[in-house]
PDB file of C-alpha atoms in Angstrom:
ATOM      1  CA  UNK A   1      42.653 -12.178-121.329  1.00 47.00           C
ATOM      2  CA  UNK A   2      44.185 -12.969-117.961  1.00 52.00           C
ATOM      3  CA  UNK A   3      47.423 -14.953-117.686  1.00 54.00           C
ATOM      4  CA  UNK A   4      46.941 -18.592-116.684  1.00 57.00           C
ATOM      5  CA  UNK A   5      47.336 -19.081-112.948  1.00 59.00           C
ATOM      6  CA  UNK A   6      46.570 -21.781-110.404  1.00 60.00           C
ATOM      7  CA  UNK A   7      43.132 -21.009-108.861  1.00 61.00           C
ATOM      8  CA  UNK A   8      42.961 -20.070-105.212  1.00 67.00           C
ATOM      9  CA  UNK A   9      40.065 -22.477-104.625  1.00 67.00           C
ATOM     10  CA  UNK A  10      40.650 -25.594-106.751  1.00 62.00           C
ATOM     11  CA  UNK A  11      37.206 -26.910-105.844  1.00 68.00           C
ATOM     12  CA  UNK A  12      35.460 -23.988-107.564  1.00 68.00           C
ATOM     13  CA  UNK A  13      35.280 -24.862-111.281  1.00 60.00           C
ATOM     14  CA  UNK A  14      34.556 -21.249-112.207  1.00 63.00           C
ATOM     15  CA  UNK A  15      38.058 -20.222-111.129  1.00 60.00           C
ATOM     16  CA  UNK A  16      39.536 -22.587-113.707  1.00 57.00           C
ATOM     17  CA  UNK A  17      37.947 -20.643-116.567  1.00 61.00           C
ATOM     18  CA  UNK A  18      38.960 -17.236-117.831  1.00 64.00           C
ATOM     19  CA  UNK A  19      35.932 -15.908-119.800  1.00 66.00           C
ATOM     20  CA  UNK A  20      37.979 -14.016-122.383  1.00 61.00           C
ATOM     21  CA  UNK A  21      40.464 -16.850-122.860  1.00 63.00           C
ATOM     22  CA  UNK A  22      37.669 -19.434-123.055  1.00 68.00           C
ATOM     23  CA  UNK A  23      35.887 -17.351-125.699  1.00 77.00           C
ATOM     24  CA  UNK A  24      39.001 -16.995-127.814  1.00 75.00           C
ATOM     25  CA  UNK A  25      39.740 -20.719-127.457  1.00 77.00           C
ATOM     26  CA  UNK A  26      36.183 -21.629-128.468  1.00 83.00           C
ATOM     27  CA  UNK A  27      36.378 -19.375-131.530  1.00 88.00           C
ATOM     28  CA  UNK A  28      39.698 -20.905-132.566  1.00 89.00           C
ATOM     29  CA  UNK A  29      38.323 -24.431-132.163  1.00 91.00           C
ATOM     30  CA  UNK A  30      35.214 -23.515-134.170  1.00 93.00           C
ATOM     31  CA  UNK A  31      37.323 -21.979-136.956  1.00 93.00           C
ATOM     32  CA  UNK A  32      39.624 -25.020-137.124  1.00 94.00           C
ATOM     33  CA  UNK A  33      36.643 -27.371-137.167  1.00 93.00           C
ATOM     34  CA  UNK A  34      34.904 -25.359-139.890  1.00 93.00           C
ATOM     35  CA  UNK A  35      38.045 -25.309-142.036  1.00 93.00           C
ATOM     36  CA  UNK A  36      38.559 -29.044-141.558  1.00 90.00           C
ATOM     37  CA  UNK A  37      34.925 -29.736-142.441  1.00 89.00           C
ATOM     38  CA  UNK A  38      35.208 -27.566-145.551  1.00 86.00           C
ATOM     39  CA  UNK A  39      38.349 -29.422-146.672  1.00 82.00           C
ATOM     40  CA  UNK A  40      36.697 -32.809-146.164  1.00 82.00           C
ATOM     41  CA  UNK A  41      33.584 -31.765-148.087  1.00 81.00           C
ATOM     42  CA  UNK A  42      35.701 -30.225-150.851  1.00 74.00           C
ATOM     43  CA  UNK A  43      37.746 -33.416-151.196  1.00 69.00           C
ATOM     44  CA  UNK A  44      34.561 -35.459-151.239  1.00 72.00           C
ATOM     45  CA  UNK A  45      33.117 -33.232-153.951  1.00 66.00           C
ATOM     46  CA  UNK A  46      36.281 -33.584-156.072  1.00 64.00           C
ATOM     47  CA  UNK A  47      36.754 -37.297-155.436  1.00 66.00           C
ATOM     48  CA  UNK A  48      34.557 -38.363-158.371  1.00 72.00           C
ATOM     49  CA  UNK A  49      36.759 -38.192-161.510  1.00 82.00           C
ATOM     50  CA  UNK A  50      33.923 -37.170-163.831  1.00 84.00           C
ATOM     51  CA  UNK A  51      36.022 -34.458-165.543  1.00 87.00           C
ATOM     52  CA  UNK A  52      39.696 -34.412-166.607  1.00 89.00           C
ATOM     53  CA  UNK A  53      40.438 -31.704-164.019  1.00 89.00           C
ATOM     54  CA  UNK A  54      38.841 -33.712-161.203  1.00 88.00           C
ATOM     55  CA  UNK A  55      40.666 -36.884-162.287  1.00 90.00           C
ATOM     56  CA  UNK A  56      44.064 -35.180-162.266  1.00 90.00           C
ATOM     57  CA  UNK A  57      43.447 -33.355-159.000  1.00 89.00           C
ATOM     58  CA  UNK A  58      42.348 -36.544-157.270  1.00 90.00           C
ATOM     59  CA  UNK A  59      45.251 -38.522-158.738  1.00 91.00           C
ATOM     60  CA  UNK A  60      47.848 -36.052-157.440  1.00 91.00           C
ATOM     61  CA  UNK A  61      46.092 -35.788-154.089  1.00 89.00           C
ATOM     62  CA  UNK A  62      46.352 -39.559-153.703  1.00 89.00           C
ATOM     63  CA  UNK A  63      49.899 -39.784-155.088  1.00 90.00           C
ATOM     64  CA  UNK A  64      51.338 -36.960-152.982  1.00 88.00           C
ATOM     65  CA  UNK A  65      50.205 -38.332-149.637  1.00 87.00           C
ATOM     66  CA  UNK A  66      52.841 -39.439-147.159  1.00 84.00           C
ATOM     67  CA  UNK A  67      51.853 -43.052-147.848  1.00 85.00           C
ATOM     68  CA  UNK A  68      50.151 -43.234-151.264  1.00 86.00           C
ATOM     69  CA  UNK A  69      47.289 -45.729-151.375  1.00 85.00           C
ATOM     70  CA  UNK A  70      47.734 -48.280-154.121  1.00 88.00           C
ATOM     71  CA  UNK A  71      44.040 -49.119-154.478  1.00 87.00           C
ATOM     72  CA  UNK A  72      43.031 -45.472-154.898  1.00 86.00           C
ATOM     73  CA  UNK A  73      45.739 -44.883-157.484  1.00 88.00           C
ATOM     74  CA  UNK A  74      44.676 -48.012-159.361  1.00 86.00           C
ATOM     75  CA  UNK A  75      41.134 -46.661-159.606  1.00 86.00           C
ATOM     76  CA  UNK A  76      42.429 -43.443-161.192  1.00 89.00           C
ATOM     77  CA  UNK A  77      44.748 -45.074-163.736  1.00 89.00           C
ATOM     78  CA  UNK A  78      43.790 -46.623-167.045  1.00 85.00           C
ATOM     79  CA  UNK A  79      45.389 -49.954-166.143  1.00 76.00           C
ATOM     80  CA  UNK A  80      48.600 -51.932-166.278  1.00 75.00           C
ATOM     81  CA  UNK A  81      47.976 -54.147-169.312  1.00 63.00           C
ATOM     82  CA  UNK A  82      50.671 -52.419-171.381  1.00 61.00           C
ATOM     83  CA  UNK A  83      53.474 -51.453-168.978  1.00 59.00           C
ATOM     84  CA  UNK A  84      55.956 -49.126-170.608  1.00 66.00           C
ATOM     85  CA  UNK A  85      59.690 -48.750-170.110  1.00 72.00           C
ATOM     86  CA  UNK A  86      61.198 -47.954-166.695  1.00 76.00           C
ATOM     87  CA  UNK A  87      60.385 -44.437-165.471  1.00 78.00           C
ATOM     88  CA  UNK A  88      62.898 -41.834-166.532  1.00 78.00           C
ATOM     89  CA  UNK A  89      64.545 -39.471-164.017  1.00 76.00           C
ATOM     90  CA  UNK A  90      62.658 -36.233-163.401  1.00 78.00           C
ATOM     91  CA  UNK A  91      65.510 -34.077-162.049  1.00 76.00           C
ATOM     92  CA  UNK A  92      68.938 -34.838-160.679  1.00 73.00           C
ATOM     93  CA  UNK A  93      67.540 -34.589-157.146  1.00 72.00           C
ATOM     94  CA  UNK A  94      64.030 -35.849-157.836  1.00 76.00           C
ATOM     95  CA  UNK A  95      64.164 -39.454-159.020  1.00 76.00           C
ATOM     96  CA  UNK A  96      62.596 -42.823-158.366  1.00 73.00           C
ATOM     97  CA  UNK A  97      65.150 -44.940-160.199  1.00 68.00           C
ATOM     98  CA  UNK A  98      64.682 -47.932-157.889  1.00 70.00           C
ATOM     99  CA  UNK A  99      61.276 -48.685-159.452  1.00 77.00           C
ATOM    100  CA  UNK A 100      61.876 -50.884-162.535  1.00 78.00           C
ATOM    101  CA  UNK A 101      58.401 -50.622-164.102  1.00 82.00           C
ATOM    102  CA  UNK A 102      55.013 -49.192-163.211  1.00 85.00           C
ATOM    103  CA  UNK A 103      53.251 -52.489-163.894  1.00 84.00           C
ATOM    104  CA  UNK A 104      51.069 -52.599-160.764  1.00 86.00           C
ATOM    105  CA  UNK A 105      49.260 -50.302-158.373  1.00 87.00           C
ATOM    106  CA  UNK A 106      51.783 -51.017-155.613  1.00 89.00           C
ATOM    107  CA  UNK A 107      54.644 -50.098-157.969  1.00 88.00           C
ATOM    108  CA  UNK A 108      52.974 -46.753-158.731  1.00 89.00           C
ATOM    109  CA  UNK A 109      52.544 -46.062-154.999  1.00 90.00           C
ATOM    110  CA  UNK A 110      56.217 -46.914-154.347  1.00 88.00           C
ATOM    111  CA  UNK A 111      57.248 -44.720-157.294  1.00 89.00           C
ATOM    112  CA  UNK A 112      55.527 -41.613-155.952  1.00 89.00           C
ATOM    113  CA  UNK A 113      56.698 -42.220-152.407  1.00 87.00           C
ATOM    114  CA  UNK A 114      60.314 -42.526-153.595  1.00 85.00           C
ATOM    115  CA  UNK A 115      59.904 -39.519-155.888  1.00 85.00           C
ATOM    116  CA  UNK A 116      58.619 -37.108-153.248  1.00 83.00           C
ATOM    117  CA  UNK A 117      60.028 -38.439-149.970  1.00 80.00           C
ATOM    118  CA  UNK A 118      63.597 -38.790-151.201  1.00 71.00           C
ATOM    119  CA  UNK A 119      66.229 -40.384-149.002  1.00 74.00           C
ATOM    120  CA  UNK A 120      66.969 -40.048-145.321  1.00 75.00           C
ATOM    121  CA  UNK A 121      68.787 -36.734-145.702  1.00 82.00           C
ATOM    122  CA  UNK A 122      66.299 -34.736-147.767  1.00 84.00           C
ATOM    123  CA  UNK A 123      62.587 -34.530-148.447  1.00 83.00           C
ATOM    124  CA  UNK A 124      61.051 -33.380-151.722  1.00 85.00           C
ATOM    125  CA  UNK A 125      57.959 -31.218-151.739  1.00 85.00           C
ATOM    126  CA  UNK A 126      55.619 -30.532-154.615  1.00 87.00           C
ATOM    127  CA  UNK A 127      52.664 -28.173-154.608  1.00 89.00           C
ATOM    128  CA  UNK A 128      50.203 -27.685-157.458  1.00 91.00           C
ATOM    129  CA  UNK A 129      49.892 -24.013-158.343  1.00 93.00           C
ATOM    130  CA  UNK A 130      47.973 -24.404-161.625  1.00 92.00           C
ATOM    131  CA  UNK A 131      45.958 -27.236-163.166  1.00 92.00           C
ATOM    132  CA  UNK A 132      44.026 -26.941-166.422  1.00 91.00           C
ATOM    133  CA  UNK A 133      42.691 -29.495-168.887  1.00 89.00           C
ATOM    134  CA  UNK A 134      41.181 -29.575-172.356  1.00 87.00           C
ATOM    135  CA  UNK A 135      39.728 -32.223-174.631  1.00 85.00           C
ATOM    136  CA  UNK A 136      41.446 -32.144-178.043  1.00 82.00           C
ATOM    137  CA  UNK A 137      39.318 -35.064-179.263  1.00 83.00           C
ATOM    138  CA  UNK A 138      36.370 -37.101-177.947  1.00 85.00           C
ATOM    139  CA  UNK A 139      37.133 -39.155-174.830  1.00 87.00           C
ATOM    140  CA  UNK A 140      40.734 -37.873-174.712  1.00 88.00           C
ATOM    141  CA  UNK A 141      41.883 -35.236-172.254  1.00 89.00           C
ATOM    142  CA  UNK A 142      45.096 -33.260-172.116  1.00 90.00           C
ATOM    143  CA  UNK A 143      46.061 -31.790-168.768  1.00 91.00           C
ATOM    144  CA  UNK A 144      48.692 -29.221-167.909  1.00 92.00           C
ATOM    145  CA  UNK A 145      49.980 -29.085-164.345  1.00 93.00           C
ATOM    146  CA  UNK A 146      52.400 -26.532-162.945  1.00 94.00           C
ATOM    147  CA  UNK A 147      54.216 -27.545-159.758  1.00 92.00           C
ATOM    148  CA  UNK A 148      56.309 -25.635-157.279  1.00 92.00           C
ATOM    149  CA  UNK A 149      58.941 -28.142-156.175  1.00 89.00           C
ATOM    150  CA  UNK A 150      61.662 -27.927-153.557  1.00 89.00           C
ATOM    151  CA  UNK A 151      64.201 -30.158-151.846  1.00 89.00           C
ATOM    152  CA  UNK A 152      64.624 -29.622-148.100  1.00 90.00           C
ATOM    153  CA  UNK A 153      67.292 -31.011-145.811  1.00 90.00           C
ATOM    154  CA  UNK A 154      65.653 -32.853-142.929  1.00 89.00           C
ATOM    155  CA  UNK A 155      68.051 -32.149-140.037  1.00 92.00           C
ATOM    156  CA  UNK A 156      68.424 -28.351-140.562  1.00 93.00           C
ATOM    157  CA  UNK A 157      64.658 -28.071-141.010  1.00 93.00           C
ATOM    158  CA  UNK A 158      64.077 -29.919-137.729  1.00 93.00           C
ATOM    159  CA  UNK A 159      66.665 -27.772-135.903  1.00 94.00           C
ATOM    160  CA  UNK A 160      65.036 -24.552-137.162  1.00 95.00           C
ATOM    161  CA  UNK A 161      61.562 -25.665-136.069  1.00 95.00           C
ATOM    162  CA  UNK A 162      62.844 -26.869-132.684  1.00 96.00           C
ATOM    163  CA  UNK A 163      64.688 -23.617-131.967  1.00 95.00           C
ATOM    164  CA  UNK A 164      61.705 -21.498-132.979  1.00 95.00           C
ATOM    165  CA  UNK A 165      59.341 -23.586-130.863  1.00 95.00           C
ATOM    166  CA  UNK A 166      61.556 -23.324-127.785  1.00 95.00           C
ATOM    167  CA  UNK A 167      61.722 -19.546-128.086  1.00 95.00           C
ATOM    168  CA  UNK A 168      57.949 -19.300-128.605  1.00 94.00           C
ATOM    169  CA  UNK A 169      57.316 -21.470-125.529  1.00 93.00           C
ATOM    170  CA  UNK A 170      59.670 -19.470-123.278  1.00 92.00           C
ATOM    171  CA  UNK A 171      56.903 -17.367-121.576  1.00 89.00           C
ATOM    172  CA  UNK A 172      54.978 -20.523-120.657  1.00 87.00           C
ATOM    173  CA  UNK A 173      58.150 -22.121-119.303  1.00 88.00           C
ATOM    174  CA  UNK A 174      58.969 -19.037-117.229  1.00 87.00           C
ATOM    175  CA  UNK A 175      55.408 -18.795-115.911  1.00 83.00           C
ATOM    176  CA  UNK A 176      53.086 -15.812-115.403  1.00 79.00           C
ATOM    177  CA  UNK A 177      54.205 -15.217-111.805  1.00 81.00           C
ATOM    178  CA  UNK A 178      57.851 -14.703-112.779  1.00 84.00           C
ATOM    179  CA  UNK A 179      56.899 -12.426-115.670  1.00 82.00           C
ATOM    180  CA  UNK A 180      54.611 -10.423-113.382  1.00 80.00           C
ATOM    181  CA  UNK A 181      57.463 -10.005-110.907  1.00 83.00           C
ATOM    182  CA  UNK A 182      59.573  -8.594-113.734  1.00 83.00           C
ATOM    183  CA  UNK A 183      56.733  -6.260-114.773  1.00 83.00           C
ATOM    184  CA  UNK A 184      56.259  -7.932-118.175  1.00 82.00           C
ATOM    185  CA  UNK A 185      52.682  -8.472-119.447  1.00 83.00           C
ATOM    186  CA  UNK A 186      52.157 -12.193-119.992  1.00 81.00           C
ATOM    187  CA  UNK A 187      50.297 -12.085-123.327  1.00 80.00           C
ATOM    188  CA  UNK A 188      52.607  -9.372-124.615  1.00 85.00           C
ATOM    189  CA  UNK A 189      55.530 -11.671-123.828  1.00 87.00           C
ATOM    190  CA  UNK A 190      53.739 -14.549-125.606  1.00 87.00           C
ATOM    191  CA  UNK A 191      53.152 -12.476-128.742  1.00 89.00           C
ATOM    192  CA  UNK A 192      56.746 -11.245-128.757  1.00 92.00           C
ATOM    193  CA  UNK A 193      58.131 -14.750-128.208  1.00 94.00           C
ATOM    194  CA  UNK A 194      56.026 -16.202-131.023  1.00 94.00           C
ATOM    195  CA  UNK A 195      57.189 -13.491-133.422  1.00 95.00           C
ATOM    196  CA  UNK A 196      60.816 -13.929-132.294  1.00 96.00           C
ATOM    197  CA  UNK A 197      60.578 -17.709-132.619  1.00 95.00           C
ATOM    198  CA  UNK A 198      59.185 -17.475-136.143  1.00 95.00           C
ATOM    199  CA  UNK A 199      61.926 -15.039-137.119  1.00 96.00           C
ATOM    200  CA  UNK A 200      64.626 -17.256-135.605  1.00 95.00           C
ATOM    201  CA  UNK A 201      63.307 -20.331-137.444  1.00 95.00           C
ATOM    202  CA  UNK A 202      63.306 -18.410-140.735  1.00 95.00           C
ATOM    203  CA  UNK A 203      66.835 -17.100-140.120  1.00 95.00           C
ATOM    204  CA  UNK A 204      68.179 -20.576-139.293  1.00 94.00           C
ATOM    205  CA  UNK A 205      66.601 -21.985-142.452  1.00 93.00           C
ATOM    206  CA  UNK A 206      68.369 -19.332-144.507  1.00 92.00           C
ATOM    207  CA  UNK A 207      71.753 -19.592-142.783  1.00 92.00           C
ATOM    208  CA  UNK A 208      71.833 -23.394-142.867  1.00 89.00           C
ATOM    209  CA  UNK A 209      70.623 -23.554-146.496  1.00 90.00           C
ATOM    210  CA  UNK A 210      67.725 -25.774-145.468  1.00 92.00           C
ATOM    211  CA  UNK A 211      66.073 -25.417-148.892  1.00 90.00           C
ATOM    212  CA  UNK A 212      68.645 -26.655-151.395  1.00 87.00           C
ATOM    213  CA  UNK A 213      66.612 -26.033-154.533  1.00 86.00           C
ATOM    214  CA  UNK A 214      63.250 -24.559-155.467  1.00 89.00           C
ATOM    215  CA  UNK A 215      61.781 -24.254-158.949  1.00 89.00           C
ATOM    216  CA  UNK A 216      58.598 -24.404-160.986  1.00 91.00           C
ATOM    217  CA  UNK A 217      57.999 -27.359-163.303  1.00 90.00           C
ATOM    218  CA  UNK A 218      55.266 -27.798-165.890  1.00 92.00           C
ATOM    219  CA  UNK A 219      54.173 -31.286-166.945  1.00 91.00           C
ATOM    220  CA  UNK A 220      51.537 -32.643-169.302  1.00 92.00           C
ATOM    221  CA  UNK A 221      49.278 -35.607-168.627  1.00 92.00           C
ATOM    222  CA  UNK A 222      47.039 -37.579-170.963  1.00 91.00           C
ATOM    223  CA  UNK A 223      43.667 -38.875-169.819  1.00 92.00           C
ATOM    224  CA  UNK A 224      40.982 -41.068-171.339  1.00 91.00           C
ATOM    225  CA  UNK A 225      37.327 -41.480-170.540  1.00 90.00           C
ATOM    226  CA  UNK A 226      36.337 -44.840-169.062  1.00 84.00           C
ATOM    227  CA  UNK A 227      32.551 -44.859-168.978  1.00 81.00           C
ATOM    228  CA  UNK A 228      31.424 -41.951-166.818  1.00 84.00           C
ATOM    229  CA  UNK A 229      34.844 -41.331-165.262  1.00 88.00           C
ATOM    230  CA  UNK A 230      38.185 -40.098-166.535  1.00 91.00           C
ATOM    231  CA  UNK A 231      41.483 -41.862-165.858  1.00 91.00           C
ATOM    232  CA  UNK A 232      45.141 -40.934-166.177  1.00 91.00           C
ATOM    233  CA  UNK A 233      46.978 -43.011-168.782  1.00 89.00           C
ATOM    234  CA  UNK A 234      50.348 -43.216-167.002  1.00 88.00           C
ATOM    235  CA  UNK A 235      51.274 -43.102-163.342  1.00 88.00           C
ATOM    236  CA  UNK A 236      54.698 -41.670-164.156  1.00 89.00           C
ATOM    237  CA  UNK A 237      55.610 -38.027-163.515  1.00 89.00           C
ATOM    238  CA  UNK A 238      55.626 -37.390-167.276  1.00 89.00           C
ATOM    239  CA  UNK A 239      56.182 -39.893-170.080  1.00 86.00           C
ATOM    240  CA  UNK A 240      57.997 -39.182-173.341  1.00 84.00           C
ATOM    241  CA  UNK A 241      54.697 -39.190-175.229  1.00 84.00           C
ATOM    242  CA  UNK A 242      53.292 -36.622-172.822  1.00 87.00           C
ATOM    243  CA  UNK A 243      56.365 -34.386-172.940  1.00 84.00           C
ATOM    244  CA  UNK A 244      56.250 -34.204-176.768  1.00 84.00           C
ATOM    245  CA  UNK A 245      52.670 -33.946-177.999  1.00 78.00           C
ATOM    246  CA  UNK A 246      53.356 -33.596-181.718  1.00 79.00           C
ATOM    247  CA  UNK A 247      52.047 -37.105-182.353  1.00 77.00           C
ATOM    248  CA  UNK A 248      48.702 -36.161-180.796  1.00 75.00           C
ATOM    249  CA  UNK A 249      48.300 -33.282-183.249  1.00 70.00           C
ATOM    250  CA  UNK A 250      48.873 -35.660-186.192  1.00 68.00           C
ATOM    251  CA  UNK A 251      46.273 -38.084-184.787  1.00 68.00           C
ATOM    252  CA  UNK A 252      43.798 -35.223-184.407  1.00 65.00           C
ATOM    253  CA  UNK A 253      44.267 -34.150-188.031  1.00 62.00           C
ATOM    254  CA  UNK A 254      43.852 -37.725-189.234  1.00 58.00           C
TER     255      UNK A 254
END
């Protein structure tokens, strides 16, 4: 791969293309497109909540978006005919106390946005690392979800990314001619700058305590069958009935 340089004859389109660089770029574009297509098809395949696992996975995918869609969440919930008490706090740094009741689809969307996006100083992140479901009785599903959650300070995270990006972009800012005059291979400088930028970003995140807390949390969710599809009973993180399932065992015995 040759370093990028201004062509001697700008009218000759062939001088604008480096064969090795164009090949690598085409392969990268094809790989990104294939991965994006696979993700879209996978989401489409899992979008029909015809099993408890698919219903939970689709519910959390919709709830954990940057702007949760109320209509999609409403289609994955049992309904709002019997709204329960106000949602209880999840953790001391992961709450949505401003939502009085989950009595509508818009309230559920606001609840999850407040729960995961936090305030202006921090952002909460949740990632599903395990999701399993079983059916203890006909038309009733019991799901178990294990999350990896963290709270990240916005400003230190932005500073770390900005500093790492500036270091990684240094060879392009300097230009191939200046690096050639110094006897430094252009792509070697790019690889070194990218590695140095990533290391600097990681070091700044550690020194500035960008991640305030990280832990694993396990929650339980109840689901019911509604015709062909399954729906989550409550849009809350975890209700009291879901946290303590002793009552479900007594119902099963009866």
